[in-house]
Coordinates of C-alpha atoms in Angstrom, one line a residue:
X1 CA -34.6 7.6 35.8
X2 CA -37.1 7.1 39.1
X3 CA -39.4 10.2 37.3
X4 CA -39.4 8.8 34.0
X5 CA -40.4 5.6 34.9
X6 CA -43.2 6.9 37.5
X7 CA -44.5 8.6 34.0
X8 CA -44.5 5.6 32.1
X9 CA -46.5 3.9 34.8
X10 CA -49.0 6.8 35.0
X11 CA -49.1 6.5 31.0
X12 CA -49.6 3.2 31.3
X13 CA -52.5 3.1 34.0
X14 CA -54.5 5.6 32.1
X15 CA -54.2 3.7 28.8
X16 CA -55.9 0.6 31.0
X17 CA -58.5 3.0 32.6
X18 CA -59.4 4.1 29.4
X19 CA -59.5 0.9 27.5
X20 CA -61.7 -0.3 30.4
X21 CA -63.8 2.9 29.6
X22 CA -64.9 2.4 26.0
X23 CA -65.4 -1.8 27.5
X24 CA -68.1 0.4 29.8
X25 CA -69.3 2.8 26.6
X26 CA -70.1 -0.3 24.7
X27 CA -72.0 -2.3 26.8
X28 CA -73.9 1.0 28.1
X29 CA -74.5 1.2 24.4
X30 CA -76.0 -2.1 24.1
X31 CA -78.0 -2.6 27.1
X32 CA -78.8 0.5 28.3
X33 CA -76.6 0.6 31.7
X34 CA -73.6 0.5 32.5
X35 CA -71.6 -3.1 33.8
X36 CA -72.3 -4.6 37.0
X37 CA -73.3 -8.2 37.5
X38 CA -74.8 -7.6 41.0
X39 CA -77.4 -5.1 41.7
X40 CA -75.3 -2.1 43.6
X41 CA -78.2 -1.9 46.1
X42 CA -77.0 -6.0 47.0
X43 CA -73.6 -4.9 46.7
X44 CA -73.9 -2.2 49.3
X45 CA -75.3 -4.6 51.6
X46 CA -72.8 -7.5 51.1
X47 CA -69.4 -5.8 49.1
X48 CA -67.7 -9.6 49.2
X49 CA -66.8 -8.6 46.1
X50 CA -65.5 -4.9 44.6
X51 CA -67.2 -2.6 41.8
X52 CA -64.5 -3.4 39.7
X53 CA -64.8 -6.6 39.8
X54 CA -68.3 -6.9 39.9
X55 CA -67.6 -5.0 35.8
X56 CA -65.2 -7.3 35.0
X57 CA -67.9 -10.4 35.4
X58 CA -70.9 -8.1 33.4
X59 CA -67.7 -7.0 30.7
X60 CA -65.8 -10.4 30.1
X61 CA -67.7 -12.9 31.6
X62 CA -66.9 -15.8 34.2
X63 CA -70.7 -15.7 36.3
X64 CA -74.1 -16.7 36.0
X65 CA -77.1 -14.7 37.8
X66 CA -79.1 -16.4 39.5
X67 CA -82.4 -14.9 37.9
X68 CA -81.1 -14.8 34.4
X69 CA -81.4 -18.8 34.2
X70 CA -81.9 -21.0 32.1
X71 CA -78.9 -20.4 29.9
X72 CA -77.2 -22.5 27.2
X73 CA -73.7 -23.3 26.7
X74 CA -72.7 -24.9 23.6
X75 CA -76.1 -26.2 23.1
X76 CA -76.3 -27.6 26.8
X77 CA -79.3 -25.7 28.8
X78 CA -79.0 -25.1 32.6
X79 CA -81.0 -24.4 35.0
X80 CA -79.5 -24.3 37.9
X81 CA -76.5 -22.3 39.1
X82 CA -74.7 -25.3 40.9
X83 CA -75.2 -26.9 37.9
X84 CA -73.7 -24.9 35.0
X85 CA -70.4 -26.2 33.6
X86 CA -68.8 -23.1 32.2
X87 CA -67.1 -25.4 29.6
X88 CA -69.1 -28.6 28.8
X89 CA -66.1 -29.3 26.9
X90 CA -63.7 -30.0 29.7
X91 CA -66.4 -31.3 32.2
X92 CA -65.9 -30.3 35.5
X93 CA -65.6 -26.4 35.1
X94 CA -68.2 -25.9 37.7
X95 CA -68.4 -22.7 39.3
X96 CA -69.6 -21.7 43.3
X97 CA -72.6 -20.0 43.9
X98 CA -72.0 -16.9 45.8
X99 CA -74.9 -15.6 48.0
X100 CA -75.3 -12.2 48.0
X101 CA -77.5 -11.0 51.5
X102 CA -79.2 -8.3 49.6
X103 CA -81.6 -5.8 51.2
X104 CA -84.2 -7.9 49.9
X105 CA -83.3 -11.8 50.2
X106 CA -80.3 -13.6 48.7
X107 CA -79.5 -12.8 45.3
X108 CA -77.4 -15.5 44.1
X109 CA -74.6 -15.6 41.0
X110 CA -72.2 -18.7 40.0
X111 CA -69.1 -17.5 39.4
X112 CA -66.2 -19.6 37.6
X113 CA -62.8 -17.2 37.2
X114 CA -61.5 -19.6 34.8
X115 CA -64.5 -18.3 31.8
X116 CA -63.5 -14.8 32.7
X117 CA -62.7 -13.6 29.1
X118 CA -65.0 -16.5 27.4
X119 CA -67.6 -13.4 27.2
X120 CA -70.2 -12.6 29.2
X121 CA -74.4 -14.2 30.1
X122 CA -77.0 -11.1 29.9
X123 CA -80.3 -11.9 30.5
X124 CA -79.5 -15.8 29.5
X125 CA -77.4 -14.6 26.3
X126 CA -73.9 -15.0 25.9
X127 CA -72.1 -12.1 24.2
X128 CA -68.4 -11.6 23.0
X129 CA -66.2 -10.2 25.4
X130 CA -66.3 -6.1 25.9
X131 CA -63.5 -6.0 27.5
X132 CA -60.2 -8.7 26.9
X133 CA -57.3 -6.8 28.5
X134 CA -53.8 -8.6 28.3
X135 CA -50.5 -8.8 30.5
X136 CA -49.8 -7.8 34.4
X137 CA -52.9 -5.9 34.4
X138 CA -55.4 -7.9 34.5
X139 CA -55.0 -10.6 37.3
X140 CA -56.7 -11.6 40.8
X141 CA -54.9 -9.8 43.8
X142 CA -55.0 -9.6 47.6
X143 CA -56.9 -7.3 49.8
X144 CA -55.8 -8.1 53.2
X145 CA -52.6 -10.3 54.8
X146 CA -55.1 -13.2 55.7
X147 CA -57.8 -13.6 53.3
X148 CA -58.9 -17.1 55.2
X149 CA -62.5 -16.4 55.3
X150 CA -63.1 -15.4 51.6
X151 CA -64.5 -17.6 49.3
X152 CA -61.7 -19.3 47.0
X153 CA -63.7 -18.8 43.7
X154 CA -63.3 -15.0 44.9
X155 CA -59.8 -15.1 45.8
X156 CA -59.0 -16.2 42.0
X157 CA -61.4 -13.2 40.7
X158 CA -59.2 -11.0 38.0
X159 CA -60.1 -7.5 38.6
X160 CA -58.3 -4.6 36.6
X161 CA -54.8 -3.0 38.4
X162 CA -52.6 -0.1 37.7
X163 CA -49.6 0.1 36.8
X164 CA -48.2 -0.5 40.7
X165 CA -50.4 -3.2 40.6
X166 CA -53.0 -2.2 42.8
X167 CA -56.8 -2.5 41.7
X168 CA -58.8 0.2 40.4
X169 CA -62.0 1.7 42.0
X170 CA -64.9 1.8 40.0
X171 CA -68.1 3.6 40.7
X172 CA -71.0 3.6 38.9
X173 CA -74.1 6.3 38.3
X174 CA -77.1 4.8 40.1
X175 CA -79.2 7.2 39.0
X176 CA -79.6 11.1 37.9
X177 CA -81.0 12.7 41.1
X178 CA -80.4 12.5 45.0
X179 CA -77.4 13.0 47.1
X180 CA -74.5 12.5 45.0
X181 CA -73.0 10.0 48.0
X182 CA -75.9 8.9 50.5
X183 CA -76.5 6.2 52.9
X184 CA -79.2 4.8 51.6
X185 CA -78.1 3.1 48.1
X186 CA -81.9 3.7 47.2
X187 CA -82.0 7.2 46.6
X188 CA -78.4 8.0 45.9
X189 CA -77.1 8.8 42.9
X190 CA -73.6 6.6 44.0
X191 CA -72.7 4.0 46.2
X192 CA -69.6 4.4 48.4
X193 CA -70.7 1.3 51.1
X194 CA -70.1 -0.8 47.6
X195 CA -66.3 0.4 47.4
X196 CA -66.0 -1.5 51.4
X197 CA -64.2 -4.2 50.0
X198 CA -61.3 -2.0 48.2
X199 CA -61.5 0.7 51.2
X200 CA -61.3 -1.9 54.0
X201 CA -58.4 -3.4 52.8
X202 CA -55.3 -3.5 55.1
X203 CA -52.7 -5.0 52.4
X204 CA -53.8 -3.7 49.0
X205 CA -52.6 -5.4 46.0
X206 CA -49.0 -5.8 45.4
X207 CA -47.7 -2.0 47.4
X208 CA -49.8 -3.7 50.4
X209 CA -50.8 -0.6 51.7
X210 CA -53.2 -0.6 54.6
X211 CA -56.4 1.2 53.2
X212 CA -57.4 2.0 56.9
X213 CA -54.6 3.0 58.9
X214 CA -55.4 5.2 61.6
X215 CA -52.4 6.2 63.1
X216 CA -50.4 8.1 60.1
X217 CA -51.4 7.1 56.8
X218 CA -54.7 5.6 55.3
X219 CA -57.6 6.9 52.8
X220 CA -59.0 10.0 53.4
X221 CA -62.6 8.1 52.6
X222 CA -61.6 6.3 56.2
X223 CA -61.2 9.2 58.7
X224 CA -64.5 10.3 59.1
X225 CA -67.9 8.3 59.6
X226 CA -71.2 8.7 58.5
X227 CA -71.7 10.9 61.6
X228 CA -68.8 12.9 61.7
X229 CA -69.0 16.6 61.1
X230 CA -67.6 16.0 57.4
X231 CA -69.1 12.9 56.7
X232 CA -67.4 10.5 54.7
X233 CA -70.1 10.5 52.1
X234 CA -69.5 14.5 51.2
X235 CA -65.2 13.6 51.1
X236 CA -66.1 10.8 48.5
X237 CA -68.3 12.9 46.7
X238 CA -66.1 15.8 46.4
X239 CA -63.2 13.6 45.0
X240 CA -66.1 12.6 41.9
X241 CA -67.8 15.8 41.5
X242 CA -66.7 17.9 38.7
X243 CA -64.9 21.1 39.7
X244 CA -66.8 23.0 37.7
X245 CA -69.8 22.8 39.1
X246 CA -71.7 23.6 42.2
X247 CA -69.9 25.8 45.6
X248 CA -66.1 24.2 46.9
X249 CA -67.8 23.7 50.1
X250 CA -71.0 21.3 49.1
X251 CA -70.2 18.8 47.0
X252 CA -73.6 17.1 48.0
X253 CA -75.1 19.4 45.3
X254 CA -72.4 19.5 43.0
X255 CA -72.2 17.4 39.6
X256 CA -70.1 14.2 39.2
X257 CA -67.2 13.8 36.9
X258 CA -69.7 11.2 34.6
X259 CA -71.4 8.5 34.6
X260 CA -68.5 5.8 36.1
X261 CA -65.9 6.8 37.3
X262 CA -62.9 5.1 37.2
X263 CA -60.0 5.7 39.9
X264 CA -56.3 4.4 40.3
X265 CA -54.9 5.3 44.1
X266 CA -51.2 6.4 42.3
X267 CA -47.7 5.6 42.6
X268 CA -48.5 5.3 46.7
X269 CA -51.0 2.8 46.4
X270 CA -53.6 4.7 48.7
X271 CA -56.9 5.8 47.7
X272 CA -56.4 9.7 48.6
X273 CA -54.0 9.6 51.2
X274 CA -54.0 12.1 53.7
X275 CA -50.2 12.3 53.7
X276 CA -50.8 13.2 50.0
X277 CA -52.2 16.2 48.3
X278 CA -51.9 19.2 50.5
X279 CA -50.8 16.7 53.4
X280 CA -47.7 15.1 54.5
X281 CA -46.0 12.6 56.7
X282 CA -45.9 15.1 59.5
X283 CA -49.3 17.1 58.4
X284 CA -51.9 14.8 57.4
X285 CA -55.1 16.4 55.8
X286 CA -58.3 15.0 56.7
X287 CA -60.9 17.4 55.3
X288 CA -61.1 18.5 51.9
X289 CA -64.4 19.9 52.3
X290 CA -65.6 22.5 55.0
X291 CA -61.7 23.5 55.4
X292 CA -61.2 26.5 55.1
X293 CA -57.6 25.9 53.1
X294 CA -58.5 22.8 51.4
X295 CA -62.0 22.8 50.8
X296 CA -62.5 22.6 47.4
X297 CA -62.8 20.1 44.9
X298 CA -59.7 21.6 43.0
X299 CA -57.8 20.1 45.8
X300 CA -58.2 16.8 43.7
X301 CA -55.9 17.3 41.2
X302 CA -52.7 17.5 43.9
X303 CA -53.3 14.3 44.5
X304 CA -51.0 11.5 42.9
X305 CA -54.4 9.3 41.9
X306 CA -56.0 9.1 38.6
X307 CA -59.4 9.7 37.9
X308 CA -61.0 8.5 34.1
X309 CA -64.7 9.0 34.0
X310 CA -66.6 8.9 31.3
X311 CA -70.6 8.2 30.5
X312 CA -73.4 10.7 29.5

């Protein structure tokens, strides 16, 4: 009974991922990119909020950016983030303005969770909603024990969860050369300093599982550094690069899966644990690329996470 429901939950998270796929398709199709309120460059240098839910406001509304003003809501023209009423029929639905510390200034959005769904503002336009999921996955969730020193509007943020109800990672194609995973969010084809708010979380969603716990379990994506033999760059990047493509060993030069990708951490609610895969309780594997065993992106797929991606 325990394997056939663990099947109906993967079936289930992959129907979401890919519902929340052709939400991505679409508004790629209309606008040219693919969704993500903030910049990724801002979000790299101030995650206080995740990719995925950083899609969720660009897909089914609920924020305002700052340099996108003014905008009209049912005839009423703002201005002014502070300002907007995100329902000027029930006064008082004003959002907060969230300030971003971007690599270039502040880059400000107002952000109301309540008009999440009501569809979303591009470039002072409101459009119908791309993406309107129903039920237990779609909600706000926790990231860590004590979340006292995020901002409340945040804390009510829905972002898209699995079937365990843990969030989804979402990662976005910056662009169609560079490193496939740098440092600097400027050259790099993807971000992984944007994912800090999923990866740095030490009680994710409702499994509470300690993303960066360094004495057994934890993400893979946590036990190296920038400056580590294997940096932690080349481990992300050989979880999103294609097989197919490019030697087991450098997945710097490899090809992703597509242009987003779209990641649930599995029925043990860690992204890539290293007592998963070819690890264990008692044999934890921390390098899936210059091993000599496990070093290859093949490797991926004994994994219990899911990977959509999708794009191109």
């Amino acid at each position: 009974l325990g394997k056939v429901r663990e099947k109906a939950r993967v079936t289930e998270t992959t129907s979401v991922m890919e519902e929340f796929a052709k939400a991505c398709d679409a508004f790629a199709q209309q606008f040219g990119y693919y969704p993500g309120i903030v910049p990724e460059e801002v979000l790299a240098a101030d995650p206080q909020i995740s990719p995925m839910e950083n899609a969720v406001l660009h897909l089914s509304g609920g924020a305002v950016r700052g340099d996108e003003l003014p905008i009209y809501i049912n005839g009423v023209a703002y201005d002014n983030l502070s300002s907007i009423d995100f329902d000027p029929e029930e006064p008082g639905q004003q959002g907060t303005v969230i300030t971003f510390n971007g690599p270039n200034g502040n880059f400000d959005i107002a952000v109301y969770a309540g008009a999440v769904g009501d569809g979303p503002f591009v470039q002072g336009k409101r459009y119908a909603p791309f993406f309107s999921p129903k039920g237990s996955q779609f909600a706000a969730v926790k990231y860590d024990a004590d979340d006292s020193g995020v901002l409340e509007e945040i804390k009510f943020l829905p972002t898209v969860l699995d079937a365990w109800g843990n969030p989804l990672m979402y990662a976005r194609r910056l662009r169609a050369n560079g490193p496939m995973v740098g440092t600097d969010v400027r050259s790099t084809q993807f971000s992984l300093a944007s994912q800090a708010r999923v990866l740095s979380a030490t009680a994710l969603g409702d499994l509470a599982q300690d993303q960066t716990d360094a004495s057994t379990g934890g993400s893979i994506i946590n036990k190296t550094t920038t400056s580590s033999a294997t940096p932690r760059e080349d481990t992300f990047a050989q979880i999103i690069r294609t097989p197919a493509i490019g030697a087991a060993r450098q997945p710097q030069s490899g090809a992703p899966r597509g242009e987003y990708i779209v990641i649930s951490a599995g029925k043990d609610g860690v992204f890539f644990s290293v007592e998963d895969g070819p690890g264990g309780p008692s044999t934890p594997v921390t390098d899936i690329v210059s091993s000599a065993a496990n070093g290859t992106p093949t490797v991926i797929r004994e994994y219990d996470d899911i990977i959509v991606a999708g794009g191109g």
